[in-house]
Tab-separated table of C-alpha atoms in Angstrom:
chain	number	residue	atom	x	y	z
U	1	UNK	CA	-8.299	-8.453	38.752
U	2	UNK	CA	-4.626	-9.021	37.782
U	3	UNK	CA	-3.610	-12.685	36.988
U	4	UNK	CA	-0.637	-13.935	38.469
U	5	UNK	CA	-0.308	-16.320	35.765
U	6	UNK	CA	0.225	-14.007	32.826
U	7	UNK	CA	1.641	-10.660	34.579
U	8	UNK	CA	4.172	-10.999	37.603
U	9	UNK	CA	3.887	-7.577	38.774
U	10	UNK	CA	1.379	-8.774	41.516
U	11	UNK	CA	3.878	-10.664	43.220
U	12	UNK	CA	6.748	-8.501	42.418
U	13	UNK	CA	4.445	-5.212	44.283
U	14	UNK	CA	3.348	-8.024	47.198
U	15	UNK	CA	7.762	-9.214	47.804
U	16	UNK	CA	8.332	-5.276	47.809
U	17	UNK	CA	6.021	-4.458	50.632
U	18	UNK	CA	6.898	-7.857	52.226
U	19	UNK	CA	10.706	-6.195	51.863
U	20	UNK	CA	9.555	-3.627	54.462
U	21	UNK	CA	8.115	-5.809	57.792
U	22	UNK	CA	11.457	-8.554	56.760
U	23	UNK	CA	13.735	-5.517	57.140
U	24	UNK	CA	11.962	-4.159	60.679
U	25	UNK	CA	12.360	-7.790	61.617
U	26	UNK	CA	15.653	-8.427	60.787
U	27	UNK	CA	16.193	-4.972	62.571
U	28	UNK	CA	14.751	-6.525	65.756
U	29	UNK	CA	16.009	-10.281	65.704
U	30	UNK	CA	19.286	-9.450	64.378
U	31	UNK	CA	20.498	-12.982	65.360
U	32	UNK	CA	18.078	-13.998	62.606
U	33	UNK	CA	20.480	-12.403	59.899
U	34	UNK	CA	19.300	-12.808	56.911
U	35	UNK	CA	16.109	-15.273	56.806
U	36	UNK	CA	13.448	-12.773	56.722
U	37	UNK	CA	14.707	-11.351	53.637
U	38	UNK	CA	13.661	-14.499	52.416
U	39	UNK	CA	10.096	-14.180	51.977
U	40	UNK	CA	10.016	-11.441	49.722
U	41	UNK	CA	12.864	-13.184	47.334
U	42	UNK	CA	10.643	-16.370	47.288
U	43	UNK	CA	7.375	-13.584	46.385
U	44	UNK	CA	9.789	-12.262	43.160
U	45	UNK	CA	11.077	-15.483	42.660
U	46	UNK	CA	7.197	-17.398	42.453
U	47	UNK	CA	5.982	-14.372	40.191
U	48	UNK	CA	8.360	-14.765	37.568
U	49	UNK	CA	8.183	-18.405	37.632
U	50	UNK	CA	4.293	-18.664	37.217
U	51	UNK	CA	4.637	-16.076	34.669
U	52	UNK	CA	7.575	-18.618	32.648
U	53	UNK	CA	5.580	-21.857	33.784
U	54	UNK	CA	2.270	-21.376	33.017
U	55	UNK	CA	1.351	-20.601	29.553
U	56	UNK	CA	-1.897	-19.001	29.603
U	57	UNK	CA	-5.107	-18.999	26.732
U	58	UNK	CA	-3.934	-15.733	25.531
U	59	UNK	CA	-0.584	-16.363	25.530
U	60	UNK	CA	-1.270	-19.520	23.461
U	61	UNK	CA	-3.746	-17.401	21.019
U	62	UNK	CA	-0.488	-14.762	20.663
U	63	UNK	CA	2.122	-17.135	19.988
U	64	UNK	CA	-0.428	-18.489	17.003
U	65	UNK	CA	-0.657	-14.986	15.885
U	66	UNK	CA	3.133	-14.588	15.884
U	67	UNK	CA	3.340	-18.207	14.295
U	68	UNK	CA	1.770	-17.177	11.190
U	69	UNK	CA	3.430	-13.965	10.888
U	70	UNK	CA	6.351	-15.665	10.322
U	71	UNK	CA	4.529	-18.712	7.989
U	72	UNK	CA	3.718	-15.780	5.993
U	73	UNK	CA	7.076	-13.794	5.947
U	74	UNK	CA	9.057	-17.426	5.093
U	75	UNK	CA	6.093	-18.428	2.413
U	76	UNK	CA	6.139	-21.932	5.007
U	77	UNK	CA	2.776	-23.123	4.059
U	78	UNK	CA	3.602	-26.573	5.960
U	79	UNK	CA	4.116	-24.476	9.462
U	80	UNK	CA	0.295	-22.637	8.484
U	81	UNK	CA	-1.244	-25.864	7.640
U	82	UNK	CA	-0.801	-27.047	11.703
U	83	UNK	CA	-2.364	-23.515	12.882
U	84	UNK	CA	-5.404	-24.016	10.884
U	85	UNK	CA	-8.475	-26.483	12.456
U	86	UNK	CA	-9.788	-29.160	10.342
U	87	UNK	CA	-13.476	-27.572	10.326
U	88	UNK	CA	-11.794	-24.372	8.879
U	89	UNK	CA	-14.702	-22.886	7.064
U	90	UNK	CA	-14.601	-18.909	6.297
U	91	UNK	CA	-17.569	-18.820	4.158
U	92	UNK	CA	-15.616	-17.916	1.058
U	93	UNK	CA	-12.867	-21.341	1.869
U	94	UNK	CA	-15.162	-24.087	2.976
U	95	UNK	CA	-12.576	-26.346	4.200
U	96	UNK	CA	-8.854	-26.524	5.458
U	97	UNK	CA	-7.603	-27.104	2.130
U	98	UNK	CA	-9.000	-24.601	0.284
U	99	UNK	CA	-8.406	-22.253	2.755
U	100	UNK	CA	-4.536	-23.184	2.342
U	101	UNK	CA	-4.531	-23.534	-1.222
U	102	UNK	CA	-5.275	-19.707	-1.481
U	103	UNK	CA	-2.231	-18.748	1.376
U	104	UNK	CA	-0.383	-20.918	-0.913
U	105	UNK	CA	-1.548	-18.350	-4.186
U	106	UNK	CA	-1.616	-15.497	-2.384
U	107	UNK	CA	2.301	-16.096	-0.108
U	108	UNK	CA	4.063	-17.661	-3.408
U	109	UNK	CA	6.170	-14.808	-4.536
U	110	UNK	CA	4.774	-12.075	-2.497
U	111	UNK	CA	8.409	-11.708	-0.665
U	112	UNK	CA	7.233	-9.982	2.218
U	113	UNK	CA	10.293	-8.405	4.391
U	114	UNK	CA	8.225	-7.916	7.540
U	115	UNK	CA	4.801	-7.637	9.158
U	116	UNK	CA	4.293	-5.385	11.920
U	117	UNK	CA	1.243	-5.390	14.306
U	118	UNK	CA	-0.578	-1.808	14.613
U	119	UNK	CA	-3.536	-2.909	16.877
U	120	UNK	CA	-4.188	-6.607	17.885
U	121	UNK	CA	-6.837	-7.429	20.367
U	122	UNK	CA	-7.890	-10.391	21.303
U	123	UNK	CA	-11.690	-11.331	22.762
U	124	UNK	CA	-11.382	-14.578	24.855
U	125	UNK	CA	-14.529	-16.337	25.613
U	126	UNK	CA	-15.032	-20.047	27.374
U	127	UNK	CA	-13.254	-21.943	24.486
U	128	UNK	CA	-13.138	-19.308	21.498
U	129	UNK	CA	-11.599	-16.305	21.056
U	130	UNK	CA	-11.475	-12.978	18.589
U	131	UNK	CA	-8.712	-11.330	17.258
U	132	UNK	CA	-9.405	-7.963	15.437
U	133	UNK	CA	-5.805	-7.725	13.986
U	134	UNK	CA	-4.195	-4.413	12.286
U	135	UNK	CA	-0.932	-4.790	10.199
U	136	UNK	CA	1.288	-3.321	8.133
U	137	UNK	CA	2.992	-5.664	5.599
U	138	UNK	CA	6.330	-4.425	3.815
U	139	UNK	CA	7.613	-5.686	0.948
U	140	UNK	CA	10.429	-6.901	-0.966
U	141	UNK	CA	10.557	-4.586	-4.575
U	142	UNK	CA	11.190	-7.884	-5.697
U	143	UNK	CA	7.448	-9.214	-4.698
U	144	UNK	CA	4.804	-9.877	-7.558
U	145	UNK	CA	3.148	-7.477	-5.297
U	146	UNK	CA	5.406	-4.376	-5.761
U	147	UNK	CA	3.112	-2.768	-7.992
U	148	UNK	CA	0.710	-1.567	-5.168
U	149	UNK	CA	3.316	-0.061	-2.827
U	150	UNK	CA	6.075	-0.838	-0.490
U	151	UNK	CA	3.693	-1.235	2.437
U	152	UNK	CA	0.357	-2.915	2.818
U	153	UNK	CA	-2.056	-2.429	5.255
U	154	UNK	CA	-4.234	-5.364	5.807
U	155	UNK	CA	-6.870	-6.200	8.691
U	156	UNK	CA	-8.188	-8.992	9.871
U	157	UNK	CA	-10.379	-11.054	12.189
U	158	UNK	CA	-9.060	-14.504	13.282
U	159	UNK	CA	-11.701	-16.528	15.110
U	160	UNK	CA	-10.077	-19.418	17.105
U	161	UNK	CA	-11.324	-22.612	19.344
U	162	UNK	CA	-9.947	-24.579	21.525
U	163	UNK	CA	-9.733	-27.987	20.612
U	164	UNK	CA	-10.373	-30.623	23.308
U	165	UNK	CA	-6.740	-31.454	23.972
U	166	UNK	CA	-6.761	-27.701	25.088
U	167	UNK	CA	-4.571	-26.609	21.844
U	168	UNK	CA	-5.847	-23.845	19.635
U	169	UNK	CA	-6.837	-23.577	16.443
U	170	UNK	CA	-7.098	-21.285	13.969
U	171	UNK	CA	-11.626	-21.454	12.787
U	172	UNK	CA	-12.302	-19.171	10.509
U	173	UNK	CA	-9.878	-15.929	9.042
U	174	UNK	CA	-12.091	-12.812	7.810
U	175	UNK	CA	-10.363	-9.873	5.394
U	176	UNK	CA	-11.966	-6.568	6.779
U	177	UNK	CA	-10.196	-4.160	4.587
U	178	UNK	CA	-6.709	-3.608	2.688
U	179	UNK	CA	-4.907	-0.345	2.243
U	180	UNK	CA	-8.003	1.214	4.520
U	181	UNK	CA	-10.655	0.268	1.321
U	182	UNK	CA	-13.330	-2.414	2.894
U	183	UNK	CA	-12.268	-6.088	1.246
U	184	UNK	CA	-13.125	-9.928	2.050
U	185	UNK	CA	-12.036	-12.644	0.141
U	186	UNK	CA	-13.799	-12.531	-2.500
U	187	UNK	CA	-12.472	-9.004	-3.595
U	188	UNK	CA	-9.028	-10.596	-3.697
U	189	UNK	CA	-8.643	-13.831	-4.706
């Protein structure tokens, strides 16, 4: 089922068939002028405003995602460093600071120009989700990292929880490959 709260084409397909019986009403109470038209403008109106109102789990989770694209592309280390939970623990990083003391090796002259999502999908559960993320990362031929290519394709799995004052967090970050050959962390740092 469609949620209301994330897409507002429910309400917008409800106002338009509401548009039909308001216009054969208007037709037959003409001394009613224009009121009935107003149902289906307050049905439009309440779809887009649930949709601006209400940010939803994966609209939270997304905005994360899109947070740390841009951490990465401005080498902002500080604006990462909120994302990331205190219990960060990848396996390879076992805590938060280790985890950002490697972004801050791996981002520090990489002069990345822009990162573009191929295939992101996210996996919500009750307070974790998934996100099995595809990108493609070009660079500046100024970047210490030049020497591989122009463009870098990197993927990734993001595992996220919700904290209890229902913010998100970034848990644990997983490497699954790198110019299509199978990586994790250890393989490049």
């Amino acid at each position: 089922m469609m949620n209301v709260f994330e897409h507002p084409w429910l309400l917008l397909t409800l106002a338009a068939m509401a548009l039909i019986p308001a216009t054969l009403i208007r037709r037959a109470k003409p001394e009613w002028d224009y009121l009935p038209l107003l149902a289906p403008v307050l049905l439009a109106a309440l779809g887009f405003g649930l949709d601006h109102a209400v940010q939803t789990d994966s609209e939270k989770i997304h905005a994360i995602i899109r947070q740390c694209r841009q951490a990465a592309i401005e080498e902002d280390l500080p604006s990462l460093a909120v994302l990331i939970c205190d219990d960060y623990d990848d396996g390879y990083h076992r805590s938060r600071n280790q985890m950002l003391a490697s972004a801050e090796r791996l981002l520090t002259g990489a002069a990345i120009n822009k990162i573009r999502f191929q295939h992101l999908q996210l996996t919500l559960e009750a307070r974790s989700g998934v996100v099995d993320l595809d990108t493609v990362m070009h660079l500046d031929p100024k970047s210490r990292y030049a020497a591989f290519g122009s463009v870098i394709f990197i993927s990734l799995q993001i595992e996220l929880i919700q904290q209890p004052d229902e913010t998100w967090c970034i848990r644990r970050v997983g490497v699954t490959s790198v110019n299509n050959q199978p990586m994790n962390w250890g393989s490049i740092l």
